[in-house]
Short mmCIF file of C-alpha atoms in Angstrom, two decimals:
data_model
loop_
_atom_site.label_atom_id
_atom_site.label_comp_id
_atom_site.label_asym_id
_atom_site.label_seq_id
_atom_site.Cartn_x
_atom_site.Cartn_y
_atom_site.Cartn_z
CA MET A 1 -28.60 107.42 -56.24
CA ASP A 2 -27.19 110.58 -56.11
CA GLU A 3 -26.83 110.67 -52.36
CA ASP A 4 -25.06 107.22 -52.17
CA ASP A 5 -22.65 108.49 -54.63
CA HIS A 6 -21.93 111.41 -52.52
CA VAL A 7 -21.66 109.50 -49.14
CA TYR A 8 -19.51 107.34 -51.10
CA GLU A 9 -17.18 110.48 -52.58
CA GLU A 10 -16.45 111.51 -49.28
CA ALA A 11 -15.66 108.04 -47.81
CA CYS A 12 -13.26 107.87 -50.55
CA THR A 13 -11.61 111.26 -50.89
CA VAL A 14 -8.66 111.45 -52.78
CA SER A 15 -6.31 113.85 -52.50
CA PRO A 16 -5.24 116.76 -55.00
CA SER A 17 -2.05 115.49 -56.34
CA LYS A 18 -3.77 112.10 -56.57
CA ILE A 19 -1.28 110.29 -54.02
CA PRO A 20 -2.96 108.07 -51.56
CA ALA A 21 -2.67 110.44 -47.89
CA VAL A 22 -1.15 107.41 -46.23
CA GLY A 23 1.08 105.69 -48.74
CA PRO A 24 1.42 101.83 -48.28
CA ARG A 25 4.42 100.71 -45.96
CA PRO A 26 7.34 98.86 -47.96
CA VAL A 27 6.94 94.93 -47.91
CA CYS A 28 10.25 94.02 -46.41
CA SER A 29 11.32 90.53 -44.82
CA GLU A 30 13.82 92.70 -42.23
CA THR A 31 12.80 95.14 -39.31
CA ALA A 32 15.15 98.06 -38.45
CA SER A 33 16.91 98.64 -34.90
CA TYR A 34 18.38 101.35 -33.42
CA ILE A 35 22.04 101.57 -32.10
CA PRO A 36 22.36 103.95 -29.39
CA GLY A 37 24.87 106.84 -31.37
CA VAL A 38 24.75 105.10 -34.81
CA GLY A 39 21.05 105.35 -35.90
CA MET A 40 18.69 102.67 -37.06
CA ARG A 41 20.44 99.66 -38.47
CA GLY A 42 19.22 96.55 -40.84
CA THR A 43 19.76 93.07 -39.49
CA SER A 44 21.81 92.17 -42.31
CA GLN A 45 24.89 94.17 -40.59
CA PRO A 46 25.09 91.40 -37.81
CA LYS A 47 25.36 89.17 -40.79
CA VAL A 48 28.26 91.17 -42.62
CA TRP A 49 30.40 91.43 -39.36
CA SER A 50 29.68 87.64 -38.08
CA TYR A 51 31.09 86.66 -41.50
CA ALA A 52 34.70 89.10 -41.15
CA VAL A 53 34.79 87.57 -37.81
CA ARG A 54 34.75 83.67 -38.89
CA LYS A 55 37.52 84.99 -41.81
CA ALA A 56 39.72 86.56 -38.94
CA ILE A 57 39.77 84.03 -36.35
CA PRO A 58 41.67 81.02 -38.26
CA VAL A 59 44.33 83.91 -39.37
CA MET A 60 44.87 85.15 -35.58
CA THR A 61 44.88 81.65 -34.25
CA ILE A 62 47.78 80.99 -36.85
CA ILE A 63 49.72 83.96 -36.01
CA LEU A 64 49.25 83.21 -32.38
CA LEU A 65 50.41 79.64 -32.77
CA SER A 66 53.44 80.84 -34.78
CA CYS A 67 54.40 83.10 -31.78
CA CYS A 68 54.11 80.23 -29.52
CA LEU A 69 56.22 77.92 -31.61
CA LEU A 70 58.72 80.73 -31.84
CA GLY A 71 59.22 81.28 -28.28
CA THR A 72 59.16 77.40 -27.80
CA PHE A 73 62.13 77.38 -30.36
CA ILE A 74 64.06 80.01 -28.75
CA PHE A 75 63.94 78.43 -25.06
CA LEU A 76 64.99 75.37 -26.19
CA ALA A 77 67.96 76.86 -27.91
CA MET A 78 68.68 78.47 -25.02
CA ARG A 79 68.04 75.39 -22.70
CA ALA A 80 70.63 73.17 -24.82
CA SER A 81 73.34 76.11 -25.10
CA SER A 82 73.46 76.17 -21.15
CA LEU A 83 73.76 72.74 -21.33
CA LYS A 84 76.32 72.46 -23.54
CA LEU A 85 78.52 75.09 -21.65
CA SER A 86 77.38 73.07 -18.23
CA VAL A 87 78.83 69.71 -20.14
CA ILE A 88 82.45 71.53 -20.98
CA GLU A 89 82.93 72.70 -17.36
CA LEU A 90 81.98 69.17 -16.09
CA ASP A 91 84.52 67.59 -18.46
CA ARG A 92 87.03 70.50 -17.35
CA LYS A 93 86.36 69.85 -13.37
CA THR A 94 86.84 66.05 -14.08
CA THR A 95 89.96 66.36 -15.91
CA THR A 96 91.00 68.55 -13.09
CA ALA A 97 89.79 66.25 -10.41
CA THR A 98 91.72 63.11 -12.29
CA GLY A 99 94.98 64.51 -12.74
CA LEU A 100 95.26 65.79 -8.34
CA SER A 101 94.01 62.24 -8.13
CA ASP A 102 96.81 60.74 -10.00
CA LEU A 103 99.20 63.10 -8.42
CA ARG A 104 97.82 61.77 -4.57
CA LEU A 105 98.23 58.11 -5.79
CA SER A 106 101.62 58.70 -6.99
CA ILE A 107 102.62 60.51 -3.74
CA SER A 108 101.40 57.58 -1.69
CA GLU A 109 102.79 54.99 -4.01
CA LEU A 110 106.32 56.92 -3.35
CA ASP A 111 105.77 57.04 0.38
CA GLN A 112 105.41 53.80 0.83
CA LYS A 113 108.25 52.91 -1.84
CA THR A 114 110.53 55.13 0.96
CA GLU A 115 108.90 53.34 3.69
CA MET A 116 110.02 50.16 2.07
CA ILE A 117 113.81 51.11 1.60
CA THR A 118 114.05 52.14 4.86
CA ALA A 119 112.67 48.51 6.14
CA VAL A 120 115.47 47.25 4.53
CA THR A 121 118.04 49.79 6.09
CA ALA A 122 116.40 48.46 9.55
CA ASP A 123 117.05 45.35 8.60
CA LEU A 124 120.82 45.49 8.08
CA THR A 125 120.92 47.49 10.93
CA ASN A 126 119.65 44.70 13.16
CA VAL A 127 122.11 42.75 11.06
CA THR A 128 124.76 44.50 12.50
CA ALA A 129 123.44 44.75 16.18
CA TRP A 130 123.07 40.59 16.19
CA LEU A 131 126.60 40.06 14.58
CA LYS A 132 127.70 42.74 17.61
CA GLN A 133 126.00 40.52 20.39
CA ALA A 134 127.42 37.32 18.65
CA GLY A 135 131.08 39.00 19.06
CA LYS A 136 131.95 40.04 15.62
CA THR A 137 134.29 42.14 14.11
CA GLU A 138 134.26 45.88 14.20
CA ASP A 139 134.93 46.08 10.31
CA PHE A 140 131.65 44.33 9.27
CA SER A 141 129.47 46.71 11.32
CA GLY A 142 131.16 49.90 9.81
CA GLY A 143 130.33 48.24 6.63
CA LEU A 144 126.87 47.73 7.12
CA GLU A 145 126.56 51.35 8.65
CA GLU A 146 128.15 52.61 5.26
CA ASN A 147 125.57 50.68 3.46
CA GLY A 148 122.66 51.80 5.34
CA SER A 149 123.99 55.39 4.64
CA VAL A 150 124.01 54.56 1.24
CA LEU A 151 120.56 53.48 1.41
CA HIS A 152 119.47 56.53 3.05
CA ASP A 153 121.12 58.79 0.02
CA VAL A 154 119.13 56.69 -2.35
CA ALA A 155 116.02 56.75 -1.20
CA ALA A 156 116.42 60.68 -1.00
CA SER A 157 117.42 60.81 -4.40
CA TYR A 158 114.67 58.68 -6.03
CA ARG A 159 112.30 60.46 -3.99
CA ALA A 160 113.42 64.03 -5.43
CA ALA A 161 113.42 62.45 -8.84
CA HIS A 162 109.87 60.99 -9.09
CA LEU A 163 108.68 64.95 -7.77
CA ALA A 164 110.86 66.16 -10.12
CA ASN A 165 109.35 64.02 -12.99
CA SER A 166 106.14 63.76 -11.80
CA GLU A 167 105.65 59.91 -12.81
CA PRO A 168 104.02 57.39 -10.55
CA PRO A 169 106.74 55.11 -9.16
CA ALA A 170 104.94 51.86 -10.87
CA THR A 171 106.07 53.73 -13.96
CA MET A 172 109.79 53.91 -13.54
CA ARG A 173 111.66 50.74 -14.39
CA ASN A 174 114.66 49.12 -12.89
CA GLU A 175 117.02 51.02 -15.29
CA LYS A 176 116.09 54.34 -14.15
CA THR A 177 116.44 53.64 -10.48
CA LEU A 178 119.96 51.87 -11.55
CA GLN A 179 121.12 55.48 -13.11
CA GLN A 180 120.27 57.37 -10.08
CA LEU A 181 122.69 54.77 -8.22
CA ASP A 182 125.73 55.18 -10.47
CA GLU A 183 126.55 57.63 -8.53
CA ALA A 184 127.04 55.66 -4.96
CA GLU A 185 130.81 54.95 -3.96
CA ASP A 186 130.35 51.45 -3.81
CA ASN A 187 128.53 48.07 -5.86
CA MET A 188 125.32 48.51 -4.01
CA ARG A 189 123.67 49.25 -6.87
CA THR A 190 123.25 45.85 -7.70
CA THR A 191 121.18 44.65 -4.60
CA LEU A 192 119.01 47.89 -4.31
CA LEU A 193 116.23 47.09 -7.18
CA LEU A 194 113.08 48.40 -6.18
CA ARG A 195 111.24 44.68 -6.20
CA GLY A 196 112.04 41.31 -6.03
CA HIS A 197 114.51 39.55 -3.79
CA GLN A 198 117.62 40.93 -2.09
CA VAL A 199 120.13 38.16 -0.89
CA PHE A 200 123.21 39.12 1.13
CA ILE A 201 125.77 36.20 1.65
CA LEU A 202 127.75 36.81 5.18
CA ASN A 203 130.81 35.08 6.23
CA GLU A 204 129.84 32.89 9.40
CA ARG A 205 133.21 34.03 11.23
CA THR A 206 134.08 37.27 10.28
CA GLY A 207 130.41 38.89 9.60
CA ASP A 208 131.97 40.24 5.91
CA VAL A 209 129.44 40.57 3.39
CA GLU A 210 131.18 37.99 0.36
CA ASP A 211 128.51 38.55 -2.01
CA LYS A 212 125.18 39.92 -2.92
CA ALA A 213 122.75 39.93 -5.98
CA ALA A 214 119.31 41.06 -6.59
CA PHE A 215 116.29 39.37 -8.61
CA ASP A 216 113.22 40.97 -10.31
CA THR A 217 111.18 38.25 -8.98
CA TRP A 218 108.11 40.34 -9.95
CA ARG A 219 105.78 38.42 -12.46
CA LYS A 220 105.65 41.06 -15.45
CA GLY A 221 109.46 41.20 -14.69
CA GLY A 222 111.62 38.93 -14.84
CA GLY A 223 109.22 36.70 -13.45
CA PHE A 224 110.38 32.69 -13.44
CA GLY A 225 113.17 33.20 -15.06
CA ALA A 226 114.65 35.52 -12.53
CA ALA A 227 113.35 33.06 -9.66
CA ARG A 228 115.58 30.15 -11.82
CA GLN A 229 118.68 32.78 -11.55
CA MET A 230 117.97 32.97 -7.75
CA THR A 231 118.08 29.43 -7.07
CA THR A 232 121.15 28.98 -9.05
CA PHE A 233 123.08 31.68 -7.30
CA LEU A 234 122.26 30.07 -3.82
CA GLU A 235 123.29 26.57 -4.92
CA GLY A 236 126.76 28.37 -5.68
CA VAL A 237 126.90 29.65 -1.96
CA THR A 238 129.52 28.01 0.01
CA GLU A 239 128.55 25.63 3.26
CA GLY A 240 127.84 27.06 6.36
CA ARG A 241 127.46 31.03 5.23
CA ILE A 242 124.77 32.94 6.20
CA ILE A 243 122.33 34.07 3.95
CA VAL A 244 119.80 36.79 4.61
CA ILE A 245 116.94 37.27 2.04
CA THR A 246 114.39 40.39 2.05
CA VAL A 247 111.73 41.54 -0.14
CA HIS A 248 110.39 44.54 0.03
CA ASP A 249 108.23 45.13 -2.52
CA THR A 250 106.54 42.78 -5.49
CA GLY A 251 108.44 39.17 -5.36
CA GLY A 252 105.46 37.32 -6.42
CA THR A 253 107.07 34.54 -8.18
CA PRO A 254 107.57 31.24 -6.14
CA VAL A 255 111.53 30.51 -5.23
CA ASN A 256 112.28 26.72 -3.88
CA LEU A 257 113.61 28.41 -0.83
CA ALA A 258 112.09 25.00 1.33
CA ARG A 259 115.84 23.74 1.45
CA TYR A 260 116.83 26.60 3.67
CA GLY A 261 113.95 26.51 6.49
CA SER A 262 111.43 28.57 4.94
CA THR A 263 107.99 27.16 5.12
CA ILE A 264 106.35 30.26 2.89
CA THR A 265 105.89 29.70 -0.88
CA HIS A 266 106.09 33.31 -2.26
CA PRO A 267 105.33 36.61 -1.09
CA GLY A 268 101.66 37.66 -2.32
CA THR A 269 101.20 41.60 -4.05
CA ARG A 270 102.97 44.43 -2.07
CA GLU A 271 103.96 41.91 0.51
CA SER A 272 107.25 42.33 2.94
CA TYR A 273 109.34 39.62 3.93
CA ALA A 274 112.47 38.46 5.35
CA MET A 275 114.98 35.20 6.48
CA ILE A 276 118.11 34.34 7.94
CA THR A 277 119.27 31.05 7.53
CA GLN A 278 122.34 29.07 6.73
CA LYS A 279 123.57 27.28 4.09
CA GLY A 280 123.53 23.78 4.96
CA GLU A 281 121.54 22.14 7.95
CA THR A 282 118.76 24.56 8.73
CA PRO A 283 120.12 26.01 12.10
CA SER A 284 118.06 26.09 15.24
CA TRP A 285 118.01 30.34 14.76
CA PHE A 286 116.60 30.29 11.34
CA VAL A 287 114.12 33.23 11.28
CA GLU A 288 111.40 34.51 8.51
CA LYS A 289 108.53 36.52 8.68
CA LYS A 290 106.27 37.84 6.21
CA SER A 291 103.47 41.27 6.42
CA ALA A 292 100.73 41.67 4.59
CA ARG A 293 100.28 44.70 2.42
CA GLY A 294 99.97 47.80 3.96
CA ALA A 295 101.00 46.42 7.58
CA GLY A 296 104.30 48.13 6.95
CA PRO A 297 108.41 46.48 7.16
CA THR A 298 108.77 43.35 7.99
CA ILE A 299 110.81 43.10 11.05
CA VAL A 300 113.15 39.92 12.33
CA GLU A 301 115.36 39.12 14.91
CA THR A 302 117.79 36.20 16.02
CA PHE A 303 120.58 35.78 17.69
CA ILE A 304 123.30 33.93 16.17
CA PRO A 305 125.94 31.84 18.68
CA THR A 306 129.56 31.72 18.16
#
């Protein structure tokens, strides 16, 4: 019994301090790990780090989205400002181009007016030549040449007045034209309206211009009232007198000239027209012609026997 007790004591030796030589390991569900340069770390640290990261990600996302939205707003604002400036510049260029186009159109219409007045002068000159060939007097020739000179002066003054005022010819009324013609030394201003029918009555024996008149047969001007006045004027002409009728701009209202040999109802818009006939029976040397718009002046020729 003593031996067994001794053996047991040797196997179960207790230190003098009564503390086991090898203490029990602490019971822990976590295992330690080594971090280079840091030391040992418990498994609870990654969980804390992951939680902080999860909290920071939404905040960072909101900040990034705010920056993107702010950048987009600034970009759109700059583009809108550039677009407004572009529209303003385009409006200015469009206004300038429109003004230049109107000026070019005005000059073009003015040139057409001048050509038409020149055509009337040429027609009167041709009448002078025809009457000279027929053995008419030199006094009539001088009168027509003087009237032609007046026509040239009127054309020049009209062009100068137009360029000074920078107004389209279509907006110039007959009253303004007559003011320009007041400076003429004779009474030709009653025959130089810039639109409608111009009528000259010549003596068949002497060639003198016995009467003349102008009728604004433009549809928006005198219209049918002017056409009736012209018909009444021709009815009052003495039998046998030579009748010269011209239209160099806008005589669109129909005038009944069939009794004087005409087969043309009325000139169209911007068409020119010329006719030489005689009151009474239609003569064998009757002539008339119409030219289309833009085709130039209308020129007719005839021989009046003595």
